[in-house]
mmCIF file of C-alpha atoms and ligand atoms in Angstrom:
data_model
loop_
_atom_site.group_PDB
_atom_site.id
_atom_site.type_symbol
_atom_site.label_atom_id
_atom_site.label_comp_id
_atom_site.label_asym_id
_atom_site.label_seq_id
_atom_site.Cartn_x
_atom_site.Cartn_y
_atom_site.Cartn_z
ATOM 1 C CA MET A 1 -9.464 26.614 -2.799
ATOM 2 C CA ASP A 2 -9.124 29.808 -5.458
ATOM 3 C CA SER A 3 -11.651 28.913 -7.603
ATOM 4 C CA LYS A 4 -9.574 29.846 -10.837
ATOM 5 C CA LYS A 5 -6.298 28.197 -9.894
ATOM 6 C CA GLY A 6 -6.053 24.659 -10.140
ATOM 7 C CA SER A 7 -5.515 22.060 -7.604
ATOM 8 C CA LEU A 8 -4.898 18.991 -6.494
ATOM 9 C CA VAL A 9 -6.884 16.426 -3.373
ATOM 10 C CA VAL A 10 -5.761 13.649 -3.268
ATOM 11 C CA VAL A 11 -8.162 10.876 -1.253
ATOM 12 C CA GLY A 12 -8.458 6.703 -1.064
ATOM 13 C CA SER A 13 -11.097 4.664 -1.847
ATOM 14 C CA GLY A 14 -10.573 2.339 0.769
ATOM 15 C CA ILE A 15 -9.769 -1.491 -0.182
ATOM 16 C CA LYS A 16 -13.109 -2.066 -0.099
ATOM 17 C CA THR A 17 -14.585 0.814 -2.176
ATOM 18 C CA VAL A 18 -18.550 0.382 -0.515
ATOM 19 C CA GLY A 19 -17.854 1.104 2.779
ATOM 20 C CA HIS A 20 -14.383 2.312 2.718
ATOM 21 C CA LEU A 21 -14.898 5.051 0.754
ATOM 22 C CA THR A 22 -15.409 8.263 3.608
ATOM 23 C CA GLN A 23 -18.098 11.125 3.151
ATOM 24 C CA GLU A 24 -15.739 13.891 2.720
ATOM 25 C CA ALA A 25 -14.210 11.889 -0.401
ATOM 26 C CA LEU A 26 -17.442 11.648 -1.752
ATOM 27 C CA ALA A 27 -17.802 15.401 -1.352
ATOM 28 C CA TRP A 28 -14.576 15.764 -3.457
ATOM 29 C CA ILE A 29 -15.062 13.758 -6.019
ATOM 30 C CA LYS A 30 -18.314 14.632 -6.712
ATOM 31 C CA GLY A 31 -17.380 18.772 -7.159
ATOM 32 C CA ALA A 32 -14.276 17.686 -9.129
ATOM 33 C CA ASP A 33 -13.277 19.341 -12.457
ATOM 34 C CA LYS A 34 -11.340 16.289 -13.086
ATOM 35 C CA VAL A 35 -11.689 12.755 -11.026
ATOM 36 C CA LEU A 36 -8.309 11.016 -12.167
ATOM 37 C CA TYR A 37 -8.036 7.411 -10.390
ATOM 38 C CA VAL A 38 -6.204 4.440 -9.803
ATOM 39 C CA VAL A 39 -8.272 1.624 -8.570
ATOM 40 C CA THR A 40 -7.782 -2.127 -8.643
ATOM 41 C CA ASP A 41 -11.845 -3.400 -8.974
ATOM 42 C CA PRO A 42 -14.393 -2.486 -11.641
ATOM 43 C CA VAL A 43 -16.895 -1.912 -8.254
ATOM 44 C CA ALA A 44 -14.668 0.879 -7.084
ATOM 45 C CA GLU A 45 -14.273 1.986 -11.085
ATOM 46 C CA GLY A 46 -18.146 2.153 -11.370
ATOM 47 C CA VAL A 47 -18.417 4.010 -7.798
ATOM 48 C CA ILE A 48 -16.155 6.987 -9.038
ATOM 49 C CA GLN A 49 -17.623 6.739 -12.838
ATOM 50 C CA ARG A 50 -21.358 7.252 -11.059
ATOM 51 C CA LEU A 51 -20.057 9.850 -8.899
ATOM 52 C CA ASN A 52 -18.450 12.460 -11.371
ATOM 53 C CA PRO A 53 -19.779 10.461 -14.616
ATOM 54 C CA GLU A 54 -18.140 13.495 -17.211
ATOM 55 C CA LYS A 55 -15.025 14.221 -15.215
ATOM 56 C CA ALA A 56 -13.810 10.696 -14.253
ATOM 57 C CA GLU A 57 -10.633 9.521 -16.099
ATOM 58 C CA SER A 58 -8.547 6.395 -14.946
ATOM 59 C CA LEU A 59 -4.458 6.537 -14.796
ATOM 60 C CA ALA A 60 -4.801 2.754 -15.198
ATOM 61 C CA VAL A 61 -3.768 3.407 -18.750
ATOM 62 C CA PHE A 62 -0.726 4.180 -18.316
ATOM 63 C CA TYR A 63 0.403 0.436 -16.943
ATOM 64 C CA GLU A 64 2.056 -1.131 -19.607
ATOM 65 C CA GLU A 65 2.864 -5.041 -19.776
ATOM 66 C CA GLY A 66 6.468 -5.206 -18.810
ATOM 67 C CA LYS A 67 7.191 -1.392 -18.007
ATOM 68 C CA LEU A 68 9.086 -0.662 -15.502
ATOM 69 C CA ARG A 69 6.399 0.675 -12.668
ATOM 70 C CA ARG A 70 8.670 3.665 -11.838
ATOM 71 C CA GLU A 71 7.829 5.253 -15.597
ATOM 72 C CA THR A 72 3.847 4.579 -15.137
ATOM 73 C CA TYR A 73 4.335 6.741 -11.830
ATOM 74 C CA GLU A 74 5.824 9.187 -13.723
ATOM 75 C CA LYS A 75 3.212 9.533 -16.220
ATOM 76 C CA MET A 76 0.687 9.479 -13.576
ATOM 77 C CA VAL A 77 2.429 12.336 -11.736
ATOM 78 C CA GLU A 78 2.697 14.742 -14.963
ATOM 79 C CA ARG A 79 -1.153 14.105 -15.414
ATOM 80 C CA MET A 80 -2.303 15.385 -12.379
ATOM 81 C CA ILE A 81 -0.004 17.994 -12.487
ATOM 82 C CA GLU A 82 -0.871 18.768 -16.442
ATOM 83 C CA CYS A 83 -4.697 19.354 -14.727
ATOM 84 C CA VAL A 84 -3.781 21.416 -12.248
ATOM 85 C CA HIS A 85 -2.037 24.054 -14.533
ATOM 86 C CA ALA A 86 -5.053 23.640 -16.980
ATOM 87 C CA GLY A 87 -6.735 25.135 -14.083
ATOM 88 C CA LEU A 88 -8.842 22.331 -12.850
ATOM 89 C CA ARG A 89 -9.939 21.656 -9.605
ATOM 90 C CA THR A 90 -8.391 17.605 -9.924
ATOM 91 C CA CYS A 91 -9.728 15.171 -7.175
ATOM 92 C CA ALA A 92 -7.054 12.340 -7.819
ATOM 93 C CA VAL A 93 -8.360 8.963 -6.054
ATOM 94 C CA TYR A 94 -5.847 6.039 -5.325
ATOM 95 C CA TYR A 95 -7.470 2.981 -3.795
ATOM 96 C CA GLY A 96 -6.337 2.049 0.034
ATOM 97 C CA HIS A 97 -5.011 5.212 1.695
ATOM 98 C CA PRO A 98 -3.265 7.231 -1.051
ATOM 99 C CA GLY A 99 -0.122 7.957 0.303
ATOM 100 C CA VAL A 100 0.489 4.375 1.507
ATOM 101 C CA PHE A 101 2.788 2.958 -1.326
ATOM 102 C CA ALA A 102 1.979 5.813 -3.616
ATOM 103 C CA TYR A 103 4.650 7.255 -4.795
ATOM 104 C CA PRO A 104 2.980 9.361 -7.603
ATOM 105 C CA THR A 105 0.793 11.072 -5.200
ATOM 106 C CA HIS A 106 3.297 12.543 -2.709
ATOM 107 C CA THR A 107 5.431 13.205 -5.219
ATOM 108 C CA ALA A 108 2.522 15.420 -7.156
ATOM 109 C CA ILE A 109 1.506 17.268 -4.074
ATOM 110 C CA ARG A 110 5.049 17.830 -3.290
ATOM 111 C CA ARG A 111 5.707 19.502 -6.778
ATOM 112 C CA LEU A 112 2.571 21.343 -7.343
ATOM 113 C CA ARG A 113 2.979 22.961 -3.785
ATOM 114 C CA LYS A 114 6.763 24.103 -5.272
ATOM 115 C CA GLN A 115 4.979 25.497 -8.162
ATOM 116 C CA GLY A 116 2.806 27.483 -5.605
ATOM 117 C CA TYR A 117 -0.496 25.073 -5.928
ATOM 118 C CA GLU A 118 -2.787 24.076 -3.464
ATOM 119 C CA ALA A 119 -2.213 20.079 -3.129
ATOM 120 C CA PHE A 120 -3.270 18.320 0.020
ATOM 121 C CA MET A 121 -4.182 14.692 0.775
ATOM 122 C CA LEU A 122 -6.615 13.360 2.791
ATOM 123 C CA PRO A 123 -6.380 9.990 4.784
ATOM 124 C CA GLY A 124 -8.110 6.782 3.640
ATOM 125 C CA ILE A 125 -8.265 3.109 5.072
ATOM 126 C CA SER A 126 -5.379 0.985 3.689
ATOM 127 C CA ALA A 127 -4.682 -2.431 3.546
ATOM 128 C CA GLU A 128 -2.619 -2.601 6.565
ATOM 129 C CA ASP A 129 -5.899 -1.004 9.010
ATOM 130 C CA CYS A 130 -7.696 -3.762 7.325
ATOM 131 C CA LEU A 131 -5.024 -6.632 8.607
ATOM 132 C CA PHE A 132 -5.167 -5.373 11.654
ATOM 133 C CA ALA A 133 -8.796 -5.541 11.972
ATOM 134 C CA GLU A 134 -9.180 -8.865 10.043
ATOM 135 C CA LEU A 135 -6.323 -11.046 11.565
ATOM 136 C CA GLY A 136 -6.524 -9.303 15.582
ATOM 137 C CA VAL A 137 -3.137 -7.218 15.113
ATOM 138 C CA ASP A 138 -2.843 -4.483 17.172
ATOM 139 C CA PRO A 139 0.251 -2.545 16.077
ATOM 140 C CA GLY A 140 0.947 -0.712 19.712
ATOM 141 C CA SER A 141 1.316 -4.390 21.565
ATOM 142 C CA PRO A 142 4.402 -5.229 21.512
ATOM 143 C CA GLY A 143 5.266 -2.907 18.224
ATOM 144 C CA CYS A 144 4.997 -2.693 13.977
ATOM 145 C CA GLN A 145 7.011 -2.725 11.479
ATOM 146 C CA SER A 146 6.371 -2.736 8.270
ATOM 147 C CA TYR A 147 8.392 -3.195 4.817
ATOM 148 C CA GLU A 148 8.291 -3.411 0.745
ATOM 149 C CA ALA A 149 9.119 -6.986 0.541
ATOM 150 C CA THR A 150 11.790 -6.688 -2.380
ATOM 151 C CA THR A 151 13.185 -3.945 -0.065
ATOM 152 C CA PHE A 152 13.618 -5.523 2.834
ATOM 153 C CA VAL A 153 15.354 -7.869 1.427
ATOM 154 C CA THR A 154 17.523 -5.885 -1.034
ATOM 155 C CA ALA A 155 18.202 -2.553 1.604
ATOM 156 C CA GLY A 156 19.254 -5.757 4.226
ATOM 157 C CA PHE A 157 16.856 -4.337 7.119
ATOM 158 C CA VAL A 158 17.084 -6.556 10.063
ATOM 159 C CA PRO A 159 13.931 -7.256 11.587
ATOM 160 C CA ASN A 160 13.303 -7.234 15.111
ATOM 161 C CA PRO A 161 11.912 -10.407 16.303
ATOM 162 C CA LYS A 162 9.898 -8.756 19.371
ATOM 163 C CA ALA A 163 7.579 -6.378 17.182
ATOM 164 C CA VAL A 164 5.085 -7.414 14.054
ATOM 165 C CA LEU A 165 6.509 -7.413 10.674
ATOM 166 C CA ILE A 166 4.356 -6.489 7.911
ATOM 167 C CA LEU A 167 5.808 -6.754 4.416
ATOM 168 C CA TRP A 168 3.886 -5.612 1.405
ATOM 169 C CA GLN A 169 3.923 -6.359 -2.087
ATOM 170 C CA VAL A 170 4.938 -9.883 -1.715
ATOM 171 C CA GLY A 171 3.307 -11.122 -4.563
ATOM 172 C CA VAL A 172 5.766 -9.047 -6.952
ATOM 173 C CA PHE A 173 8.590 -9.782 -5.035
ATOM 174 C CA GLY A 174 11.857 -9.050 -7.420
ATOM 175 C CA HIS A 175 9.632 -7.420 -10.057
ATOM 176 C CA MET A 176 10.269 -3.965 -10.862
ATOM 177 C CA ASP A 177 8.048 -4.256 -13.568
ATOM 178 C CA TYR A 178 3.991 -4.554 -14.584
ATOM 179 C CA SER A 179 2.115 -7.537 -15.810
ATOM 180 C CA ARG A 180 -1.211 -7.737 -16.218
ATOM 181 C CA THR A 181 -1.847 -11.295 -16.182
ATOM 182 C CA HIS A 182 0.590 -12.489 -13.388
ATOM 183 C CA TYR A 183 4.228 -12.452 -11.982
ATOM 184 C CA GLU A 184 6.687 -15.513 -12.250
ATOM 185 C CA LEU A 185 7.984 -15.491 -9.035
ATOM 186 C CA ARG A 186 11.402 -17.037 -9.148
ATOM 187 C CA GLU A 187 12.992 -15.532 -6.560
ATOM 188 C CA ILE A 188 10.655 -16.311 -3.641
ATOM 189 C CA PRO A 189 13.265 -19.140 -2.360
ATOM 190 C CA LEU A 190 15.554 -15.981 -1.674
ATOM 191 C CA PHE A 191 13.327 -14.457 0.245
ATOM 192 C CA VAL A 192 12.354 -17.109 2.082
ATOM 193 C CA GLU A 193 16.303 -17.696 3.507
ATOM 194 C CA TYR A 194 16.957 -14.209 3.813
ATOM 195 C CA LEU A 195 13.503 -14.115 6.558
ATOM 196 C CA SER A 196 15.168 -17.636 8.025
ATOM 197 C CA ARG A 197 18.138 -15.534 8.997
ATOM 198 C CA PHE A 198 15.897 -14.088 11.839
ATOM 199 C CA TYR A 199 13.102 -16.470 12.073
ATOM 200 C CA SER A 200 12.787 -20.425 12.560
ATOM 201 C CA PRO A 201 11.305 -21.610 9.221
ATOM 202 C CA ASP A 202 8.580 -23.162 11.244
ATOM 203 C CA HIS A 203 7.616 -19.598 12.428
ATOM 204 C CA GLU A 204 3.908 -19.555 11.446
ATOM 205 C CA VAL A 205 3.413 -16.710 8.754
ATOM 206 C CA CYS A 206 0.002 -15.098 7.146
ATOM 207 C CA VAL A 207 -0.412 -14.273 3.397
ATOM 208 C CA TYR A 208 -3.281 -11.839 4.054
ATOM 209 C CA GLU A 209 -5.499 -10.433 1.205
ATOM 210 C CA SER A 210 -8.498 -8.519 2.273
ATOM 211 C CA ALA A 211 -11.919 -9.286 0.898
ATOM 212 C CA ILE A 212 -12.509 -6.072 -1.836
ATOM 213 C CA PHE A 213 -15.936 -6.667 -1.989
ATOM 214 C CA PRO A 214 -18.617 -6.337 0.955
ATOM 215 C CA GLY A 215 -19.894 -9.882 2.233
ATOM 216 C CA CYS A 216 -16.893 -11.757 0.859
ATOM 217 C CA LYS A 217 -14.444 -13.102 3.334
ATOM 218 C CA PRO A 218 -10.622 -11.709 3.595
ATOM 219 C CA ARG A 219 -7.473 -14.589 2.611
ATOM 220 C CA ALA A 220 -5.842 -16.090 5.729
ATOM 221 C CA ASP A 221 -3.548 -18.591 4.830
ATOM 222 C CA TRP A 222 -1.399 -19.746 7.826
ATOM 223 C CA VAL A 223 2.622 -21.484 6.218
ATOM 224 C CA PRO A 224 5.518 -22.060 7.841
ATOM 225 C CA ILE A 225 8.068 -19.509 6.658
ATOM 226 C CA ARG A 226 9.795 -22.657 4.929
ATOM 227 C CA ASP A 227 6.505 -23.430 2.916
ATOM 228 C CA LEU A 228 6.094 -19.977 1.703
ATOM 229 C CA THR A 229 7.522 -20.978 -1.657
ATOM 230 C CA LYS A 230 5.065 -23.614 -2.581
ATOM 231 C CA VAL A 231 1.440 -21.074 -1.745
ATOM 232 C CA GLN A 232 0.268 -18.743 -4.043
ATOM 233 C CA LEU A 233 1.271 -15.716 -4.135
ATOM 234 C CA THR A 234 -0.667 -12.749 -5.871
ATOM 235 C CA PRO A 235 -0.526 -8.651 -5.894
ATOM 236 C CA ALA A 236 -2.775 -8.482 -3.694
ATOM 237 C CA SER A 237 -0.929 -10.470 -1.094
ATOM 238 C CA THR A 238 0.118 -8.528 2.234
ATOM 239 C CA LEU A 239 2.785 -10.700 4.442
ATOM 240 C CA TYR A 240 1.781 -10.985 8.348
ATOM 241 C CA VAL A 241 4.960 -11.969 10.746
ATOM 242 C CA PRO A 242 3.721 -12.233 13.937
ATOM 243 C CA ALA A 243 6.231 -11.802 16.993
ATOM 244 C CA SER A 244 8.604 -14.651 17.469
ATOM 245 C CA GLU A 245 9.807 -13.655 21.125
ATOM 246 C CA ARG A 246 8.655 -11.217 23.834
ATOM 247 C CA PRO A 247 9.517 -8.286 24.839
ATOM 248 C CA THR A 248 11.571 -8.256 27.948
ATOM 249 C CA PRO A 249 11.620 -5.197 30.261
ATOM 250 C CA ASP A 250 14.874 -3.578 30.863
ATOM 251 C CA LEU A 251 14.672 -3.477 34.442
ATOM 252 C CA GLU A 252 16.763 -0.747 35.206
ATOM 253 C CA LEU A 253 15.125 1.836 32.740
ATOM 254 C CA CYS A 254 12.009 0.986 34.124
ATOM 255 C CA LYS A 255 13.391 1.613 37.559
ATOM 256 C CA ARG A 256 14.315 5.177 36.683
ATOM 257 C CA LEU A 257 11.282 5.485 35.095
ATOM 258 C CA GLY A 258 9.374 5.270 38.586
ATOM 259 C CA MET A 259 7.872 1.839 37.454
ATOM 260 C CA ALA A 260 6.625 -0.884 38.945
ATOM 261 C CA VAL A 261 8.263 -4.696 37.731
ATOM 262 C CA ARG A 262 6.550 -7.765 38.045
HETATM 263 C C1 LIG B 301 1.616 -0.233 -4.170
HETATM 264 S S1 LIG B 301 0.548 -1.124 -2.772
HETATM 265 C C2 LIG B 301 -0.941 -0.316 -2.343
HETATM 266 C C3 LIG B 301 -1.009 0.087 -0.772
HETATM 267 C C4 LIG B 301 -2.413 0.817 -0.742
HETATM 268 N N1 LIG B 301 -2.179 2.229 -1.016
HETATM 269 C C5 LIG B 301 -3.002 0.676 0.574
HETATM 270 O O1 LIG B 301 -3.284 1.731 1.383
HETATM 271 O O2 LIG B 301 -3.323 -0.315 1.376
HETATM 272 C C6 LIG B 301 0.205 -2.456 -3.129
HETATM 273 C C7 LIG B 301 0.320 -3.562 -1.693
HETATM 274 O O3 LIG B 301 -0.885 -3.297 -0.753
HETATM 275 C C8 LIG B 301 -1.230 -4.384 -0.723
HETATM 276 N N2 LIG B 301 -2.398 -4.638 -0.289
HETATM 277 C C9 LIG B 301 -3.303 -3.831 -1.952
HETATM 278 N N3 LIG B 301 -4.556 -4.735 -1.552
HETATM 279 C C10 LIG B 301 -4.950 -5.487 -0.720
HETATM 280 C C11 LIG B 301 -5.809 -6.418 -0.096
HETATM 281 N N4 LIG B 301 -6.536 -6.439 -0.612
HETATM 282 N N5 LIG B 301 -5.302 -7.253 0.718
HETATM 283 C C12 LIG B 301 -4.026 -7.490 1.286
HETATM 284 N N6 LIG B 301 -3.059 -6.128 0.918
HETATM 285 C C13 LIG B 301 -2.955 -5.500 0.309
HETATM 286 C C14 LIG B 301 -0.503 -5.543 -0.871
HETATM 287 O O4 LIG B 301 1.082 -5.541 0.032
HETATM 288 C C15 LIG B 301 -0.175 -4.997 -2.358
HETATM 289 O O5 LIG B 301 1.535 -5.754 -2.953
#
């Protein structure tokens, strides 16, 4: 990297920072002129602060009660870009995978590259990665579709019931704003109604929350779709919907591929 010119590297802290932070991410955090971070728990914050005490700054200050999340994200982008313009080798740390459901990181990288700065991202361990491990789900079998819960409904996405469905941000369904305390989930009946177009209301789904501290167990509450109105959903909840139908091979296409069909 050019030492005189600012740059941006975006890294992930994983979901369980103690354990998920990669050696590569650690080195970038330690060596940065400026560390900007968005994490969800005090342990993760402590780890980052200790790695580079003088230079770590939380971007969470931009969150404000009732403010549109999109506006907060723009402020985060501006702060990342400002640091790079100031000639700093900047490291942004976002929890989970820093490019999964993370508008500010992708946007800052895109804008900086357009301006001729070096900007790139390293992968991290996302909530979905934890789900695969902890719920025993293989996205390759039978297949996996992944959506943001509100967009899934408002954009009218049609799930394929032969593949697994993962719905992110189900605990902030219908909300574009930020709340430090809790979200009133008045619209969950609408979410249940929409899912019930494609699955039986009796189909069992799992409200999943991966543990963020070592030694703790994940939350995995199985309920029929109809009872999603009765369970607690939090901003950390991800909904796992198992496939409800078995994939059936297209015999003609299998034959053309020379595959034996049993
Ligand atoms: C803005 S996204 C950030 C995702 C994050 N970048 C990642 O890689 O997992 C927030 C959503 O991620 C999911 N999520 C975050 N923490 C989680 C956890 N501990 N367990 C399960 N899902 C989680 C939830 O769906 C939550 O609403």
